Coordinates of C-alpha atoms in Angstrom, one line a residue:
X1 CA 21.3 19.1 14.1
X2 CA 21.8 17.0 17.2
X3 CA 23.8 13.8 16.9
X4 CA 22.1 11.0 18.8
X5 CA 24.1 8.1 17.3
X6 CA 26.3 7.5 20.4
X7 CA 23.7 5.4 22.2
X8 CA 22.3 3.1 19.5
X9 CA 20.9 -0.3 20.3
X10 CA 23.3 -3.1 19.5
X11 CA 22.9 -5.9 17.0
X12 CA 22.1 -8.5 19.8
X13 CA 19.4 -6.2 21.2
X14 CA 17.8 -5.6 17.8
X15 CA 17.9 -9.4 17.0
X16 CA 16.1 -10.1 20.3
X17 CA 13.5 -7.5 19.6
X18 CA 12.9 -8.8 16.1
X19 CA 12.6 -12.4 17.2
X20 CA 10.2 -11.4 20.1
X21 CA 8.0 -9.5 17.6
X22 CA 7.9 -12.5 15.2
X23 CA 7.1 -14.9 18.0
X24 CA 4.2 -12.7 19.1
X25 CA 2.6 -12.7 15.7
X26 CA 3.2 -16.5 15.4
X27 CA 5.8 -16.4 12.7
X28 CA 9.1 -18.3 12.3
X29 CA 12.1 -17.5 10.3
X30 CA 13.0 -19.9 7.4
X31 CA 16.6 -20.7 8.4
X32 CA 19.1 -21.2 5.6
X33 CA 21.2 -19.1 3.2
X34 CA 20.7 -16.8 0.3
X35 CA 19.1 -13.8 2.2
X36 CA 20.1 -11.9 5.2
X37 CA 18.0 -9.7 7.5
X38 CA 20.0 -6.7 8.5
X39 CA 19.4 -3.5 10.3
X40 CA 20.4 0.0 9.0
X41 CA 20.7 1.1 12.6
X42 CA 23.9 -0.9 13.1
X43 CA 24.6 -1.9 9.5
X44 CA 25.0 -5.5 10.7
X45 CA 23.3 -8.8 9.9
X46 CA 20.6 -10.0 12.3
X47 CA 19.6 -13.3 10.8
X48 CA 20.4 -15.5 7.8
X49 CA 17.4 -16.8 5.9
X50 CA 16.6 -19.3 3.2
X51 CA 16.0 -17.7 -0.2
X52 CA 13.3 -18.9 -2.5
X53 CA 14.4 -20.1 -5.9
X54 CA 12.9 -19.6 -9.4
X55 CA 11.3 -23.1 -8.9
X56 CA 9.7 -21.8 -5.7
X57 CA 8.2 -18.9 -7.6
X58 CA 6.7 -21.3 -10.1
X59 CA 5.1 -23.4 -7.4
X60 CA 3.8 -20.3 -5.6
X61 CA 2.1 -19.1 -8.9
X62 CA 0.8 -22.6 -9.5
X63 CA -0.9 -22.6 -6.1
X64 CA -2.2 -19.1 -6.4
X65 CA -3.7 -19.8 -9.9
X66 CA -5.4 -22.9 -8.5
X67 CA -6.8 -21.0 -5.6
X68 CA -8.1 -18.3 -7.9
X69 CA -10.5 -20.8 -9.5
X70 CA -12.3 -21.0 -6.2
X71 CA -11.7 -17.5 -4.9
X72 CA -13.1 -15.7 -7.9
X73 CA -16.5 -17.2 -7.4
X74 CA -16.6 -16.5 -3.7
X75 CA -19.1 -13.6 -3.0
X76 CA -17.2 -10.3 -2.6
X77 CA -18.6 -9.6 0.9
X78 CA -17.3 -13.0 2.0
X79 CA -13.9 -12.1 0.5
X80 CA -14.2 -8.9 2.5
X81 CA -14.5 -10.9 5.7
X82 CA -11.0 -12.2 5.2
X83 CA -9.6 -8.7 5.0
X84 CA -11.7 -7.6 8.0
X85 CA -10.0 -10.3 10.1
X86 CA -6.6 -9.3 8.8
X87 CA -7.4 -5.7 9.9
X88 CA -8.2 -7.0 13.4
X89 CA -4.9 -8.9 13.6
X90 CA -3.0 -5.8 12.4
X91 CA -4.6 -3.8 15.3
X92 CA -3.7 -6.5 17.8
X93 CA 0.0 -6.6 16.6
X94 CA 0.3 -2.9 15.8
X95 CA 3.4 -2.4 18.0
X96 CA 5.1 -5.7 17.0
X97 CA 4.9 -4.8 13.3
X98 CA 6.1 -1.3 13.9
X99 CA 9.2 -2.7 15.8
X100 CA 10.1 -4.8 12.8
X101 CA 9.8 -1.8 10.4
X102 CA 12.0 0.3 12.7
X103 CA 14.6 -2.5 12.9
X104 CA 14.7 -3.3 9.2
X105 CA 13.9 0.0 7.5
X106 CA 15.1 2.4 10.2
X107 CA 11.9 4.4 10.4
X108 CA 11.4 6.5 13.6
X109 CA 8.8 5.1 15.9
X110 CA 5.9 7.4 15.0
X111 CA 6.4 6.8 11.3
X112 CA 6.6 3.0 11.8
X113 CA 3.4 3.1 13.8
X114 CA 1.9 5.3 11.1
X115 CA 2.7 2.7 8.4
X116 CA 0.9 0.0 10.3
X117 CA -2.1 2.3 10.8
X118 CA -2.1 2.8 7.0
X119 CA -2.4 -1.0 6.7
X120 CA -5.4 -1.0 9.0
X121 CA -7.0 1.8 7.1
X122 CA -6.7 0.1 3.8
X123 CA -8.3 -3.0 5.3
X124 CA -11.2 -0.9 6.5
X125 CA -11.6 0.7 3.1
X126 CA -11.4 -2.6 1.3
X127 CA -14.0 -4.3 3.5
X128 CA -16.5 -1.5 2.5
X129 CA -15.3 -1.8 -1.1
X130 CA -16.3 -5.5 -1.1
X131 CA -19.9 -4.4 -1.2
X132 CA -19.4 -1.6 -3.7
X133 CA -17.7 -3.2 -6.8
X134 CA -20.2 -1.3 -8.9
X135 CA -20.8 -1.8 -12.6
X136 CA -23.1 0.5 -14.6
X137 CA -26.2 0.4 -16.8
X138 CA -25.9 2.1 -20.2
X139 CA -28.8 3.3 -22.4
X140 CA -29.2 1.2 -25.5
X141 CA -30.1 2.6 -28.9
X142 CA -32.1 -0.6 -29.6
X143 CA -35.6 -1.2 -28.2
X144 CA -35.9 -4.1 -25.8
X145 CA -32.2 -4.1 -25.2
X146 CA -30.0 -3.2 -22.2
X147 CA -26.3 -2.5 -22.0
X148 CA -24.3 -3.0 -18.9
X149 CA -20.8 -3.1 -17.6
X150 CA -19.7 -5.7 -15.1
X151 CA -16.4 -6.2 -13.3
X152 CA -14.8 -9.6 -12.7
X153 CA -11.7 -10.9 -10.9
X154 CA -8.6 -10.6 -12.9
X155 CA -6.4 -13.5 -11.8
X156 CA -3.0 -13.8 -10.0
X157 CA -1.6 -10.5 -8.9
X158 CA 2.2 -10.3 -8.4
X159 CA 3.4 -7.7 -5.9
X160 CA 7.0 -6.4 -5.8
X161 CA 7.4 -3.9 -3.0
X162 CA 10.3 -1.7 -1.9
X163 CA 12.1 -1.3 1.5
X164 CA 10.8 2.2 2.4
X165 CA 7.2 1.1 2.9
X166 CA 7.8 -2.6 3.3
X167 CA 4.3 -3.4 4.6
X168 CA 1.9 -0.6 3.6
X169 CA 2.4 -1.0 -0.1
X170 CA 1.8 -4.7 0.1
X171 CA -1.4 -4.0 2.0
X172 CA -2.6 -1.5 -0.5
X173 CA -2.3 -4.1 -3.2
X174 CA -3.3 -7.2 -1.2
X175 CA -6.4 -5.9 0.6
X176 CA -7.9 -4.6 -2.6
X177 CA -6.9 -7.5 -4.8
X178 CA -8.4 -10.0 -2.3
X179 CA -11.8 -8.3 -2.2
X180 CA -11.7 -8.1 -6.0
X181 CA -11.4 -11.9 -6.1
X182 CA -7.7 -12.1 -7.1
X183 CA -5.0 -14.1 -5.4
X184 CA -1.6 -12.6 -4.6
X185 CA 2.0 -13.6 -4.8
X186 CA 4.3 -11.2 -3.0
X187 CA 8.0 -10.6 -3.5
X188 CA 9.1 -8.0 -1.0
X189 CA 12.4 -6.2 -0.9
X190 CA 15.2 -8.4 0.1
X191 CA 16.2 -5.6 2.6
X192 CA 13.1 -6.1 4.7
X193 CA 12.3 -9.9 4.9
X194 CA 11.3 -10.0 8.6
X195 CA 8.4 -7.5 8.4
X196 CA 7.3 -9.4 5.3
X197 CA 7.3 -12.7 7.1
X198 CA 5.2 -11.2 10.0
X199 CA 2.6 -9.5 7.7
X200 CA 2.2 -12.7 5.7
X201 CA 1.8 -14.8 8.8
X202 CA -1.0 -12.5 10.0
X203 CA -2.8 -13.0 6.7
X204 CA -2.3 -16.7 7.0
X205 CA -3.9 -16.6 10.4
X206 CA -6.8 -14.7 8.9
X207 CA -7.1 -17.3 6.2
X208 CA -7.2 -20.0 8.8
X209 CA -10.0 -18.2 10.8
X210 CA -12.2 -17.6 7.8
X211 CA -11.7 -20.8 5.8
X212 CA -10.5 -19.0 2.7
X213 CA -8.3 -21.1 0.3
X214 CA -4.8 -21.3 1.8
X215 CA -3.1 -20.2 -1.4
X216 CA -4.9 -16.9 -1.9
X217 CA -1.6 -15.4 -0.8
X218 CA 1.9 -16.6 -1.2
X219 CA 5.1 -15.0 0.1
X220 CA 8.4 -15.3 -1.8
X221 CA 11.7 -14.4 -0.1
X222 CA 14.0 -13.9 -3.0
X223 CA 16.4 -11.6 -4.7
X224 CA 16.4 -10.2 -8.2
X225 CA 16.1 -13.6 -9.8
X226 CA 12.9 -14.3 -7.9
X227 CA 11.4 -11.0 -9.0
X228 CA 12.3 -11.6 -12.6
X229 CA 10.6 -15.0 -12.5
X230 CA 7.4 -13.4 -11.2
X231 CA 7.6 -10.6 -13.9
X232 CA 8.0 -13.1 -16.7
X233 CA 5.3 -15.6 -15.6
X234 CA 2.4 -15.5 -18.0
X235 CA 0.0 -16.6 -15.3
X236 CA 0.5 -13.4 -13.4
X237 CA -2.3 -11.2 -14.8
X238 CA -1.2 -8.0 -13.0
X239 CA 2.3 -7.2 -11.8
X240 CA 2.4 -4.3 -9.3
X241 CA 5.9 -3.1 -8.8
X242 CA 7.1 -0.3 -6.6
X243 CA 10.7 1.0 -7.0
X244 CA 13.0 3.1 -9.1
X245 CA 12.3 4.4 -12.6
X246 CA 15.2 2.2 -13.7
X247 CA 13.4 -0.8 -12.4
X248 CA 10.2 0.2 -14.1
X249 CA 12.0 0.5 -17.4
X250 CA 12.9 -3.1 -17.1
X251 CA 9.6 -4.5 -15.7
X252 CA 7.1 -2.6 -17.9
X253 CA 8.3 -3.9 -21.3
X254 CA 8.8 -7.4 -20.0
X255 CA 5.2 -7.6 -18.7
X256 CA 3.9 -6.0 -21.8
X257 CA 5.8 -8.5 -24.0
X258 CA 3.6 -11.3 -22.6
X259 CA 0.5 -9.0 -22.8
X260 CA 0.2 -8.8 -19.0
X261 CA -0.8 -5.8 -17.1
X262 CA 1.5 -3.7 -15.0
X263 CA 0.9 -1.2 -12.2
X264 CA 4.1 0.8 -11.7
X265 CA 4.8 3.1 -8.8
X266 CA 8.2 4.6 -9.6
X267 CA 10.4 7.5 -8.8
X268 CA 9.4 11.0 -7.6
X269 CA 11.1 14.4 -7.7
X270 CA 8.5 16.2 -5.8
X271 CA 8.4 20.0 -5.4
X272 CA 6.6 22.6 -3.3
X273 CA 6.0 26.1 -4.6
X274 CA 6.1 28.8 -1.9
X275 CA 4.3 32.0 -2.9
X276 CA 4.7 35.5 -1.4
X277 CA 1.3 35.1 0.3
X278 CA 2.1 31.8 2.0
X279 CA 1.5 31.5 5.7
X280 CA 5.0 30.5 6.8
X281 CA 3.7 29.0 10.1
X282 CA 1.8 26.5 8.0
X283 CA 4.5 26.2 5.4
X284 CA 7.5 25.4 7.6
X285 CA 6.3 22.1 9.2
X286 CA 4.9 20.9 5.9
X287 CA 8.3 21.5 4.2
X288 CA 10.5 20.0 7.0
X289 CA 8.5 16.8 7.4
X290 CA 8.2 16.2 3.7
X291 CA 11.9 16.8 3.1
X292 CA 13.5 15.2 6.2
X293 CA 10.9 12.6 7.2
X294 CA 12.0 8.9 6.7
X295 CA 15.5 10.3 6.1
X296 CA 14.4 11.5 2.7
X297 CA 13.6 7.9 1.6
X298 CA 10.0 8.3 0.5
X299 CA 8.9 8.3 -3.1
X300 CA 6.9 11.4 -2.0
X301 CA 9.8 13.1 -0.3
X302 CA 10.1 16.8 -1.0
X303 CA 13.2 17.3 -3.1
X304 CA 12.7 20.7 -4.7
X305 CA 11.6 23.9 -3.0
X306 CA 10.5 26.6 -5.5
X307 CA 10.3 29.9 -3.6
X308 CA 9.3 33.3 -4.7
X309 CA 12.4 35.6 -4.7
X310 CA 10.8 38.1 -2.3
X311 CA 10.4 35.5 0.5
X312 CA 13.3 33.1 -0.4
X313 CA 15.8 34.3 2.2
X314 CA 13.2 34.2 5.0
X315 CA 12.0 30.7 4.0
X316 CA 15.5 29.3 3.7
X317 CA 16.5 30.8 7.1
X318 CA 13.5 29.3 8.8
X319 CA 14.0 25.8 7.2
X320 CA 17.7 26.0 8.2
X321 CA 16.8 26.8 11.8
X322 CA 14.3 24.0 11.9
X323 CA 16.9 21.6 10.5
X324 CA 19.3 22.6 13.3
X325 CA 16.7 21.4 15.8
X326 CA 16.4 17.9 14.2
X327 CA 17.6 15.0 16.3
X328 CA 19.4 12.4 14.2
X329 CA 20.0 8.9 15.6
X330 CA 18.3 6.0 17.2
X331 CA 14.8 5.6 15.6
X332 CA 13.5 3.9 18.8
X333 CA 14.2 7.1 20.7
X334 CA 11.0 9.2 20.8
X335 CA 13.1 12.4 20.5
X336 CA 14.6 11.3 17.2
X337 CA 13.2 12.7 14.0
X338 CA 15.7 11.4 11.5
X339 CA 16.8 7.8 11.5
X340 CA 19.4 6.0 9.3
X341 CA 19.7 5.7 5.6
X342 CA 19.1 2.2 4.4
X343 CA 22.7 1.4 3.4
X344 CA 26.1 2.7 2.4
X345 CA 25.0 3.0 -1.2
X346 CA 22.4 5.6 -0.3
X347 CA 25.1 7.6 1.5
X348 CA 27.4 7.4 -1.5
X349 CA 24.5 8.6 -3.8
X350 CA 23.9 11.5 -1.4
X351 CA 27.5 12.6 -1.3
X352 CA 27.9 12.3 -5.0
X353 CA 24.8 14.5 -5.6
X354 CA 26.1 17.2 -3.2
X355 CA 29.5 17.2 -5.0
X356 CA 27.7 17.6 -8.3
X357 CA 25.6 20.4 -6.9
X358 CA 28.7 22.2 -5.7
X359 CA 30.3 21.9 -9.1
X360 CA 27.1 23.5 -10.6
X361 CA 27.4 26.5 -8.2
X362 CA 25.2 25.3 -5.4
X363 CA 25.6 26.3 -1.8
X364 CA 24.9 24.0 1.2
X365 CA 23.0 26.1 3.7
X366 CA 22.5 23.4 6.3
X367 CA 23.4 19.8 6.9
X368 CA 24.9 17.3 4.5
X369 CA 27.4 15.8 7.0
X370 CA 27.7 12.2 8.0
X371 CA 27.2 11.4 11.7
X372 CA 28.4 8.6 14.0
X373 CA 31.2 6.2 13.8
X374 CA 29.4 2.8 13.7
X375 CA 28.2 0.7 10.9
X376 CA 24.8 2.5 10.5
X377 CA 24.5 5.3 8.0
X378 CA 23.3 8.5 9.6
X379 CA 23.4 11.8 7.8
X380 CA 22.2 15.3 8.4
X381 CA 19.4 16.4 6.0
X382 CA 20.9 18.8 3.5
X383 CA 19.5 22.2 2.4
X384 CA 21.1 23.5 -0.8
X385 CA 20.5 26.7 -2.7
X386 CA 20.9 26.2 -6.4
X387 CA 21.4 28.7 -9.2
X388 CA 19.0 26.8 -11.4
X389 CA 17.4 23.4 -12.1
X390 CA 20.6 21.6 -13.1
X391 CA 20.9 18.0 -14.1
X392 CA 21.4 16.8 -10.6
X393 CA 18.3 18.6 -9.4
X394 CA 16.2 17.0 -12.2
X395 CA 17.2 13.5 -11.0
X396 CA 15.9 11.7 -8.0
X397 CA 18.5 11.2 -5.2
X398 CA 16.9 8.9 -2.6
X399 CA 18.3 10.7 0.4
X400 CA 17.5 13.9 2.4
X401 CA 18.5 16.6 0.0
X402 CA 16.3 19.7 -0.5
X403 CA 17.2 21.8 -3.5
X404 CA 16.1 25.5 -3.2
X405 CA 15.2 27.3 -6.4
X406 CA 13.7 30.8 -6.8
X407 CA 11.2 32.3 -9.2
X408 CA 9.7 35.6 -10.1
X409 CA 6.3 34.9 -11.8
X410 CA 3.7 32.2 -11.1
X411 CA 4.1 30.9 -14.7
X412 CA 7.8 30.5 -14.1
X413 CA 7.2 28.6 -10.9
X414 CA 4.9 26.1 -12.7
X415 CA 7.3 25.7 -15.5
X416 CA 10.1 24.9 -13.1
X417 CA 7.9 22.6 -11.2
X418 CA 6.9 20.5 -14.3
X419 CA 10.4 20.5 -15.9
X420 CA 11.5 17.2 -14.5
X421 CA 10.9 13.7 -15.9
X422 CA 9.0 12.5 -12.8
X423 CA 5.4 13.4 -11.8
X424 CA 4.4 11.9 -8.5
X425 CA 3.5 14.5 -5.8
X426 CA 3.4 18.3 -5.6
X427 CA 2.2 21.1 -3.4
X428 CA 1.8 24.9 -3.2
X429 CA 1.7 27.1 -0.2
X430 CA -0.4 30.1 -0.8
X431 CA -3.3 32.2 0.6
X432 CA -4.2 33.4 -2.9
X433 CA -7.2 31.4 -4.2
X434 CA -6.4 32.1 -7.8
X435 CA -2.8 30.7 -7.4
X436 CA -4.2 27.6 -5.7
X437 CA -6.8 26.9 -8.3
X438 CA -4.3 27.5 -11.1
X439 CA -1.9 25.1 -9.6
X440 CA -4.6 22.4 -9.5
X441 CA -5.8 23.2 -13.1
X442 CA -5.0 21.3 -16.2
X443 CA -2.1 23.6 -17.0
X444 CA -0.8 23.6 -13.4
X445 CA 1.0 20.8 -11.7
X446 CA 1.4 17.7 -13.9
X447 CA 1.6 15.3 -11.0
X448 CA -0.7 12.6 -9.9
X449 CA -0.9 14.2 -6.5
X450 CA -1.3 18.0 -6.1
X451 CA -1.8 19.6 -2.7
X452 CA -2.5 23.1 -1.3
X453 CA -1.0 24.3 2.0
X454 CA 0.3 20.9 2.9
X455 CA 3.5 19.1 2.0
X456 CA 4.1 16.4 -0.6
X457 CA 4.2 13.5 1.8
X458 CA 1.4 11.8 3.9
X459 CA -1.3 10.7 1.4
X460 CA -4.5 9.3 2.8
X461 CA -5.7 5.9 1.6
X462 CA -9.1 7.2 0.5
X463 CA -7.6 8.8 -2.6
X464 CA -5.9 7.0 -5.4
X465 CA -2.1 7.1 -5.1
X466 CA 0.3 7.3 -8.0
X467 CA 1.9 9.6 -10.6
X468 CA 2.5 10.5 -14.2
X469 CA 5.5 10.5 -16.6
X470 CA 8.4 8.5 -15.3
X471 CA 6.5 7.7 -12.1
X472 CA 4.7 5.1 -14.1
X473 CA 1.1 6.1 -14.3
X474 CA -0.2 3.5 -11.8
X475 CA -2.9 4.1 -9.1
X476 CA -3.2 2.2 -5.9
X477 CA -5.2 2.4 -2.7
X478 CA -8.5 4.3 -2.7
X479 CA -11.0 6.0 -5.1
X480 CA -11.5 3.7 -8.1
X481 CA -8.0 2.2 -8.0
X482 CA -9.7 -1.2 -7.5
X483 CA -10.5 -1.3 -11.2
X484 CA -6.8 -2.1 -11.9
X485 CA -7.3 -5.5 -10.2
X486 CA -10.4 -6.5 -12.2
X487 CA -11.4 -7.0 -15.8
X488 CA -14.3 -5.2 -17.4
X489 CA -17.0 -6.9 -19.5
X490 CA -19.5 -5.0 -21.6
X491 CA -22.9 -6.9 -21.7
X492 CA -25.7 -6.6 -24.2
X493 CA -29.0 -8.1 -23.1
X494 CA -31.8 -8.6 -25.6
X495 CA -35.1 -9.1 -23.7
X496 CA -37.3 -8.4 -26.8
X497 CA -38.8 -11.0 -29.2
X498 CA -36.8 -9.8 -32.2
X499 CA -33.1 -9.2 -33.3
X500 CA -32.1 -5.6 -33.8
X501 CA -28.6 -4.9 -35.0
X502 CA -26.7 -1.8 -33.9
X503 CA -26.4 1.2 -36.2
X504 CA -29.6 0.0 -38.0
X505 CA -27.7 -2.6 -39.9
X506 CA -30.0 -4.9 -41.9
X507 CA -28.8 -8.5 -42.4
X508 CA -30.9 -11.5 -43.3

């Protein structure tokens, strides 16, 4: 791996870039204390910001609840117009928003631009969706009666997002919630306040252009206490939270205790199965991007490689050679493929996991070293052969570690794949149709996402995104994920001139 950390931009340069991007989108920074905008590129603080308090959370929910009374009766295509204008503004400021993501989350340029494209795509999808919030007609057993299902806006939607997709996950929830007639209160990660300010300002501009109620969206810049206030507020009908399984264990029961709804997108421990028939020219780039992209800080990052024993050595050698060609360093440099970890805690977690693996008999084949001497946390993605699926392999370490396991039979591969608590994304590389179909069958992968001849990362917005088991069971983005943001009503319409009870009940 090539160390490109010697020529990183300085804190002053990053601060200037961030302020320029904010100025171009029309946003200003709430000066004060309580939160700091920092960059993982240098590890240093860029700006100090005012943190919202629990009282601010209450006011934001008050305003969103009041706006909901108007927004829910606004025709869905009119609601879609707001999202259409937001999409236009995202296109106009594509590069500005990508700059902020690179500065605050450390993503390489192409991935940052890709995240903004994902926001644009979900806006396009949601605009079309605004004319397709379909119910259904159901055959009634009673003459002169009709059954129907209708869908109605749910209420205030709280969104708690994570640092690794600081804008896209907000857009998944917000674009869909708005066309469904909901209002949104957003508490982003405290690690990425600047991109949150910019995205929220663009939505405010779209609100101003379309005449939508100003409080259909509210931004909260707060720490854990602000998130907890949002979780516990009974007026928040749906709480969508993206983060660790540990966070989900706290959020889920608290929302359920007040009979609210939760949409949880939690941890992943994603695996790819490589069979003897796999086309390794297709397999290699799928593995390397999924494992090393975003410095291993995606919920869909490839963390386990389950390879047939007959091809394991060749696959490992190819991946190790590809890792050796990865440039690690300045994410603004177009040659860089791996940017920084988000903070020192991530580096400590990675080092601890590698030490545990060595104690279990694992062997580091490539990478695993720390690079650079500055405040930013840069590491080489690690490739580690393991003697089995030990405890550390079954856990999610949010860093670029790829554990290599071997198998002999297809059933063994599926059993290894499913033998983890998480169930987000999965894939198989094979040219055998039977293996592909078995992997996608009910007794194959137990994940919410199952791919063939492609890696675990890079989902399109047209399909529903989410996972099973400790991943939380939530679904966002496309398909019929919109139903999570609405309430269903079953309607019985009697258009006859008599009363007929169901099940032939006779009364009076």
